[in-house]
Coordinates of C-alpha atoms in Angstrom, one line a residue:
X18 CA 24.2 -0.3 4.2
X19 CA 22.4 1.6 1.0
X20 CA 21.0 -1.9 0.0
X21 CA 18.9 0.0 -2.4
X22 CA 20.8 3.1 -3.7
X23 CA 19.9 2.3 -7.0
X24 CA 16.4 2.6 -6.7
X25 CA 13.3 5.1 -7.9
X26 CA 10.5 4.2 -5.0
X27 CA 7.0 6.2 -5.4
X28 CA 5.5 5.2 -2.3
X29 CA 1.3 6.3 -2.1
X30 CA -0.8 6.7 0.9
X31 CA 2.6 8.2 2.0
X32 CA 1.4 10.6 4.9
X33 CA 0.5 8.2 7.3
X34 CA 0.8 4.6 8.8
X35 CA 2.3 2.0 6.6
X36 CA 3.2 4.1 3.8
X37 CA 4.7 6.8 5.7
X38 CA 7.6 4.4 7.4
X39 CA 7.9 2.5 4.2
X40 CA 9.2 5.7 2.6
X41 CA 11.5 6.4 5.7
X42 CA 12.3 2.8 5.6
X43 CA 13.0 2.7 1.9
X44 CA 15.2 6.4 1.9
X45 CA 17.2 5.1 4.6
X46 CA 18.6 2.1 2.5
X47 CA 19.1 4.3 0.1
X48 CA 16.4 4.3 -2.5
X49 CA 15.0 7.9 -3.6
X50 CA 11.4 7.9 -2.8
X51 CA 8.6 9.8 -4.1
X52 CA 6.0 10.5 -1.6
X53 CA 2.5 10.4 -2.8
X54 CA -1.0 11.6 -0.6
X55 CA -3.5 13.8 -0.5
X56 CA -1.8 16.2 2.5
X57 CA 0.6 18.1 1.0
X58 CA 1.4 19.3 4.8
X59 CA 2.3 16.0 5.9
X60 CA 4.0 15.0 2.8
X61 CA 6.5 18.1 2.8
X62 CA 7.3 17.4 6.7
X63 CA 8.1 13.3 5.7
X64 CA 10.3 14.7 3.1
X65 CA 12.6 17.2 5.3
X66 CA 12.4 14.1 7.8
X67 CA 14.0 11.8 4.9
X68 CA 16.4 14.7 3.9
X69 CA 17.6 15.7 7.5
X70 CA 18.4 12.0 7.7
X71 CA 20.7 12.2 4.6
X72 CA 17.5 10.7 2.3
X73 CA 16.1 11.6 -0.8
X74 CA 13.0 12.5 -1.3
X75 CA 9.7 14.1 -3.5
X76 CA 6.6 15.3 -1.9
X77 CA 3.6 15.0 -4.7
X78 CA 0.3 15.7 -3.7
X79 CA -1.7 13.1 -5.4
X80 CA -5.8 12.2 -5.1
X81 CA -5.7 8.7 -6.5
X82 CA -9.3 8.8 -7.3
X83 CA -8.1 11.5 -10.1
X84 CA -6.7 9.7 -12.9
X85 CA -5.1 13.1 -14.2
X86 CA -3.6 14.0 -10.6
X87 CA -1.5 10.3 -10.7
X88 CA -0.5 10.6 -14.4
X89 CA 0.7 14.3 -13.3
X90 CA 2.9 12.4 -10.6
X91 CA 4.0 10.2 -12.6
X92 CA 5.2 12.6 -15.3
X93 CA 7.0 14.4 -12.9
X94 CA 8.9 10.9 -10.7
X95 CA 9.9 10.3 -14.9
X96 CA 11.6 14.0 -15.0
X97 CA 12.7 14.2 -11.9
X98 CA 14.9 11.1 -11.5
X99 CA 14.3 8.5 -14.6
X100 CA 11.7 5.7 -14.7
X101 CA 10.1 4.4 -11.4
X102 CA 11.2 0.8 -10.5
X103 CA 9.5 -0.2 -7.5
X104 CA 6.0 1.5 -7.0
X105 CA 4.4 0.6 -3.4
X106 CA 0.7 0.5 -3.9
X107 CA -1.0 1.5 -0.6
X108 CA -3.5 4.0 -0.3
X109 CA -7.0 3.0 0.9
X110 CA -9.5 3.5 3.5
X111 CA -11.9 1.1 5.8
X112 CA -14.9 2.1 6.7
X113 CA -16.9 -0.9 8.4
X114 CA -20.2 -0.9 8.4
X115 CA -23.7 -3.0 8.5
X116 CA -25.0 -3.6 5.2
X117 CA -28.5 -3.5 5.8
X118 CA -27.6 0.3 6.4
X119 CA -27.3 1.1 2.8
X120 CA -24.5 3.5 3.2
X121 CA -24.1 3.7 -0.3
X122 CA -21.7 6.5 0.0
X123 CA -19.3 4.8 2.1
X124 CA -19.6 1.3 -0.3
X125 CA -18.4 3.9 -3.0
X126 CA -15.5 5.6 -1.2
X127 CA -14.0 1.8 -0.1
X128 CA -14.1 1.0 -4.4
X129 CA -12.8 4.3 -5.8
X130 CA -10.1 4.5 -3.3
X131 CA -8.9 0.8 -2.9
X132 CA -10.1 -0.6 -6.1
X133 CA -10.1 1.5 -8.5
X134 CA -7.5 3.7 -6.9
X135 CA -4.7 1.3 -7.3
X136 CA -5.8 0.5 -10.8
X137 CA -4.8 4.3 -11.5
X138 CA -1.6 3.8 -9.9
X139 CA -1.0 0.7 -11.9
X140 CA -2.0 2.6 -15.1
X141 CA 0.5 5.6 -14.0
X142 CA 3.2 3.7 -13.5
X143 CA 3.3 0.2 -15.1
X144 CA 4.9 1.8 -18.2
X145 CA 7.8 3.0 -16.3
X146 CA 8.3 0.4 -14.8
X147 CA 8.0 -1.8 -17.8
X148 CA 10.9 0.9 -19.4
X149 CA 12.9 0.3 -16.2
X150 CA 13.1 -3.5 -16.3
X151 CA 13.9 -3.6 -20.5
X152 CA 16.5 -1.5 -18.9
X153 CA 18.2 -4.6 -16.8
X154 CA 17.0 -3.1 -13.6
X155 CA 15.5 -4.7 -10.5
X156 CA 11.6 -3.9 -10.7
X157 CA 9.1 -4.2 -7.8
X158 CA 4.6 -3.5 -8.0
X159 CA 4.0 -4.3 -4.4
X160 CA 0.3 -3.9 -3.5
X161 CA -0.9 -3.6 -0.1
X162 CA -4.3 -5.9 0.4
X163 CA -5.1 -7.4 4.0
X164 CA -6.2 -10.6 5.8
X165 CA -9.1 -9.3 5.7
X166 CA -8.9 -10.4 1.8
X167 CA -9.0 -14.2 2.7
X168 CA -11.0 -13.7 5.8
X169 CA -14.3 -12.9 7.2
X170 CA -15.5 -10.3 9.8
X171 CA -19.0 -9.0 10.7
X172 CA -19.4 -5.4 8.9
X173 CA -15.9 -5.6 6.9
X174 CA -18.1 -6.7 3.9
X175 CA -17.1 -3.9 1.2
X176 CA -13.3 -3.3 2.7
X177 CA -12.9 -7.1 2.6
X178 CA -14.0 -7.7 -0.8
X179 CA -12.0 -4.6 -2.0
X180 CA -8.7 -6.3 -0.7
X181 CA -9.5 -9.9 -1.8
X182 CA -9.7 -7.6 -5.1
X183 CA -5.9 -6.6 -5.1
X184 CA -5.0 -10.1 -3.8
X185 CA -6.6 -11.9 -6.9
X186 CA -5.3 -9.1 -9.2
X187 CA -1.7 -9.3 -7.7
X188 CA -1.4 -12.8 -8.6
X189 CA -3.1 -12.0 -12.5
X190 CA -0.4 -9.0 -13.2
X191 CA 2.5 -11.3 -11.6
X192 CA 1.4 -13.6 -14.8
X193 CA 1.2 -10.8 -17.0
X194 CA 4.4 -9.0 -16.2
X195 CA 6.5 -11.4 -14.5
X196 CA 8.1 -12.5 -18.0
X197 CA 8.8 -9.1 -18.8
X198 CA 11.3 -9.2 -15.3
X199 CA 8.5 -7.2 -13.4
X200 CA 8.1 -8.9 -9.8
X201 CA 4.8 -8.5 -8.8
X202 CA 4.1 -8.3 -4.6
X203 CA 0.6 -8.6 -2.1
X204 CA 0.9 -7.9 1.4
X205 CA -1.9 -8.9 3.5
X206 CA -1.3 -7.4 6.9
X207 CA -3.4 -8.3 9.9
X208 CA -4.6 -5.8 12.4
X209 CA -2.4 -3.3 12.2
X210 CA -2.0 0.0 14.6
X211 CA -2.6 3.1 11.6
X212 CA -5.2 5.6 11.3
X213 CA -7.8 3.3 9.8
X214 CA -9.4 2.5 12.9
X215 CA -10.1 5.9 13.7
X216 CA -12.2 6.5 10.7
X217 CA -14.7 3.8 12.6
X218 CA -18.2 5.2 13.4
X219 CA -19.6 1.9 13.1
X220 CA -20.5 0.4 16.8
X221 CA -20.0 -3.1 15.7
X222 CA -16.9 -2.0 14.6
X223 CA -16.0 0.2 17.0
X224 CA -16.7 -3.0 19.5
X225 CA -15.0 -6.0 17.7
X226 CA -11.6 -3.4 17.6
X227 CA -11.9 -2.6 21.5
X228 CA -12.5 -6.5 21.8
X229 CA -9.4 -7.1 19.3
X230 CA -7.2 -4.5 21.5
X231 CA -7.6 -6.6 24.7
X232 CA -6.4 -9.8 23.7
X233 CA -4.1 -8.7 20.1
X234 CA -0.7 -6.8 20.8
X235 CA -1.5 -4.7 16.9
X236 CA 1.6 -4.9 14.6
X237 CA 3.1 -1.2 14.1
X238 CA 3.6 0.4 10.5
X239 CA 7.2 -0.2 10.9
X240 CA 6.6 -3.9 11.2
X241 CA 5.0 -3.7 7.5
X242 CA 7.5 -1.1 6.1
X243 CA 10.2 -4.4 6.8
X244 CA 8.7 -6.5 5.3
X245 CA 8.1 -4.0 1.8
X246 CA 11.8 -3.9 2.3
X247 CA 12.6 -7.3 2.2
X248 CA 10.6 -7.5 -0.6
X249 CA 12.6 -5.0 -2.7
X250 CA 15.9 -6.5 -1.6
X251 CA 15.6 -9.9 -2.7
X252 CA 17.6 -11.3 -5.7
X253 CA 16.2 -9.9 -9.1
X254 CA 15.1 -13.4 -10.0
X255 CA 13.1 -14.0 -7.2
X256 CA 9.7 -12.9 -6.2
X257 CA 7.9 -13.4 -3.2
X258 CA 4.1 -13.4 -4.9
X259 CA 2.3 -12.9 -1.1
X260 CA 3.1 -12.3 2.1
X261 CA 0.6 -12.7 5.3
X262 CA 2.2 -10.7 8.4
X263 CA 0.0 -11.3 11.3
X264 CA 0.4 -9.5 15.5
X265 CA 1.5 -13.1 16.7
X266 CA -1.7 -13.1 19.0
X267 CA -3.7 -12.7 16.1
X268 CA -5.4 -16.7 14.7
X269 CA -7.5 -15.0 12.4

């Protein structure tokens, strides 16, 4: 069933992991989806996938640290097909790592790309959406956080606090633009099988996920994409604010 057909889905972090099945997820109920990443390779081959499955789709090659490369996207979703009306949040990186080793650089990757990179997106894309629900449509922000936003780890400091960030601003902009019918969404995955972990270099890191692997069967990107779904097919009056998926193995 094309539970969705209606709907204008820009999907970021699009070429891999969680955002890459939500958009195959997402075109398969019938949504067109607008696929946004930095690898314009990977995009293009997630859009034939879509098409060849009788999908819509737009590969945009976006950097979300470049305010003028997201408003660019945006621009064109607009011209394209009409106003966005359900955006799914979700690029960002996790780069553990031992404070005391002062790796400023990576401290500023973590912010620009999950802080300050889904307040781009949000700027980009919060007008259309606004224009979409005046409209009388169903309208979805769904940010992707992690448990790792209400939990603590050893050397997940700067990743940690950058998702308690999107949590805590999830549940502001659900005040600020839930009376204007704009259902506001946090998903807080636990440990999840993407690419992240293989941006590790970290050996604390690199132990506590060998550690994790032995005794947690990892949730798969398809597991998420679900529940994004479920999200966007609820009745237009109801919201589900957060959402904690966890591997079933996983306490904490």
């Amino acid at each position: 069933m094309n539970q969705l057909n209606t709907r204008i889905a820009v999907i970021t972090g699009a070429s891999s992991g969680i955002g890459y099945a939500t958009a195959k997820l997402l075109a398969s109920r019938g949504a067109k989806v607008a696929v946004l990443a930095r690898r314009a390779d990977i995009l293009e081959k997630l859009a034939a996938e879509i098409t060849a499955a009788g999908g819509t789709a737009l590969a945009l090659p976006v950097d979300v640290t470049d305010q003028a490369s997201v408003d660019a996207a945006a621009a064109t979703v607009e011209q394209t097909w009409g106003p966005a009306d359900l955006v799914f949040n979700n690029a960002g990186v996790m780069l553990p790592g031992a404070i005391e080793e002062r790796d400023i650089a990576q401290w500023q990757h973590q912010i620009d790309l999950n802080v300050t990179g889904a307040m781009r997106v949000i700027s980009a894309f919060v007008p259309q959406l606004t224009k979409a629900a005046a409209a009388g449509a169903t309208v979805d922000l769904i940010n992707t956080s992690s448990i790792a936003a209400q939990n603590i780890y050893p050397y997940f400091a700067v990743y940690s606090a950058s998702k308690a960030y999107v949590s805590h601003l999830s549940r502001h902009l659900r005040a600020e633009l839930g009376p204007k019918n704009i259902r506001v969404s946090v998903v807080e995955p636990g440990c999840t099988d993407t690419e992240l972990q293989g941006h590790f270099t970290f050996p604390g890191a690199l132990n506590w996920l060998a550690g994790a692997r032995e005794t947690i069967t990892f949730l798969q990107p398809e597991n998420v994409a679900e529940v994004v779904g479920f999200l966007a097919e609820q009745p237009k009056h109801v919201n589900l604010q957060q959402v904690v998926v966890m591997p079933t193995n996983q306490a904490s």
